[in-house]
Amino acid sequence: MWDSCDESECRELNSTRTTADRARPEMFEPTEQGKDLCIHTGVVLRGANAREDEVHSSGTLNIVEYSFGKCIEWKPVEDSVVSEWQDQDPEWSLVDTHTRRTRTNSEGPDSGRTRTVKILFSDLKSFRVNHGGQQLIFMQRDGTTYVAFFQLANAESFVNSLKGFIKFVKSRSDKNLYLVMDEVETVLKKSFAELDLFQENASDYVWKFVKNLHNLYKEPVKRPVEEAVADLLNQSLTIDHHPHVSVSIGSGEEYEVIGVGVDLPPRPPCPREQWEKCKDRQGRITNPEAVKEIIFRGGICPSLRFEVWKFLLNYYPWKSTHNERLELKRKKTDEYFTMKLQWRTFTTAQESRFSDYRERKSLIEKDVNRTDRTHPYYAGDNNPHLEQLYDILMTYVMYNFDLGYVQGMSDLLSPILFLMDNEVDAFWCFVGFMDKVSTNFEMDQKGMKAQLCQLYTLLCTTEPQLAYYLNRHDSGNMFFCFRWLLVLFKREFSAIDILKLWEILWTDLPCKNFHLLICAAILDTEKNILIENNYGFTEILKHINDLSLHIELPWTVSKAEGIYYQLMSVEHQIPDDVRVIIGLEPLHKSSSTNGSDDEASSNNVRANGPRSNSRRNSSGSANVKLGDDEVSFERGLNMSYM
């Protein structure tokens, strides 16, 4: 690179590097002793994608002044050790989410000690208070996120300390989110206040002025018709059927809705007594739909999952008797070991002439050795359960030659084997699971493309503002949700929560695409953070990836169901493609019934590249059209990030 630069270019490169050095002074002045302006003890800090149950060291969260400026600094308590989280394979991350941490003077390159973390005030974009004030999430301008847990005090005390050093405002749409104002905004606000032009709060006027500051230098941007139509559609979907709404008066005498009606406790899971009452004398399930409704509302009692999952995954027919199930299990056991014997008797010479088999075998060996290894059931060397996991996946290759094995399948099998603790039962339940999601793993990725298209279509109706924002920021293709859909949120929830979520999804209630409503519910929760932080393509990917193990399941499921009933309340007004997604018949029959799946799910907009801008038409019902040239890109997502 330097060989091809002339003298002026070299000076420019040196200038750029010097500027970058000044922007990250903590990386180049590790020996400077800062002045502590504020100290909060008993704080645990970790990167956003670490497990909550991991052992961390406690430390102090300080506001420190250096020659290069003030910053938030976390220092570990002496002689404490942080255990790094190794459960999530880096290849699963759609972007690099390893947090950048500064090495202190006492650390060598290979030191295992906990490192000091510095967040410059100039790098801080926003922060959020969670979990009743016990958790504080810092979001930097480059998308890096840190989570602080306050063990001895409340996060609000640290927020109050910050008020003396930086200017920030509370988000209008999210009372727990605080947006850090930059220097221009702070100076303008102060100037307006000194002028005393307004009797009311001057910050409201300044905020609007700053947001449109760019209009002083260029022609104002007209609001697109699509956005206006989307807002109108969103307003039409608002349901207000509840007569009683409780409100509270916040600062500035603004009213804020805090609840609707009476908060009901969660429904209990299906108990054994209720399950037994659903059977007749021969053991048939008399009303499968009623059982599914109970499961959807409250899940399954853990001691019953071993039995009920076999019905949900079509291992046992709902109308089978007890004796018929015993006979079926005997036949299925013989069938399993027959297929297992087929691959176990392959000779080395046979394998050498069967390249597809060798590739799949190698892939399974690689994936098994890294699947849920921190889970007690699979932990340790020479674990017999890993051998069972391997045997089941290899036997599935013989069961389904066309599909074989694709990375990600081991993650679907792992919880099933742990629950069943039986190789044969786990295999046939896995077969039933794969029958439901096998299109996710097809080589052409047609199934994944269709779901991503449907998810964007859904957002265009339920959250048009977010859909428009994603479109404008190169994310309308929804690839940041790829992992969610591929393995049905396996990496997003804890080992216990994923069992609850899967059994809810297997009921196919209230519609078969309820998993897309789960996606919409999560994105609805994160909408304000994405938009108000003005996240771009890379930051959106990183933020969504960092949500792993930090999504509240009960709230998400409730919100997803609420979105479904919200759509059903205006079912005659929503577009046909949305009606199909939630299980309704289209109002306008298509003139052509032989179109491809892609055309059926998306026929309005075409994205010409993996990061191209997808567009909606003015009806608000458009979708993202993924071209054939994106197949290789999506296959790369599947193979490279698993």
XYZ file of C-alpha atoms in Angstrom, residues 450-452 454-455 458 485 489 505 513-521 581:
19
model
C -40.019 -16.820 1.784
C -40.045 -16.372 5.588
C -37.826 -13.287 5.475
C -43.183 -12.605 4.918
C -41.603 -11.036 7.995
C -45.813 -8.286 8.319
C -35.733 -18.325 11.820
C -34.663 -18.925 18.302
C -44.898 -23.009 18.403
C -46.696 -18.592 11.339
C -46.724 -17.551 14.986
C -42.918 -17.615 14.928
C -43.042 -14.636 12.534
C -45.225 -12.796 15.032
C -42.601 -13.584 17.690
C -40.030 -11.893 15.430
C -42.328 -8.906 14.981
C -42.830 -8.657 18.752
C -49.440 -15.116 6.839
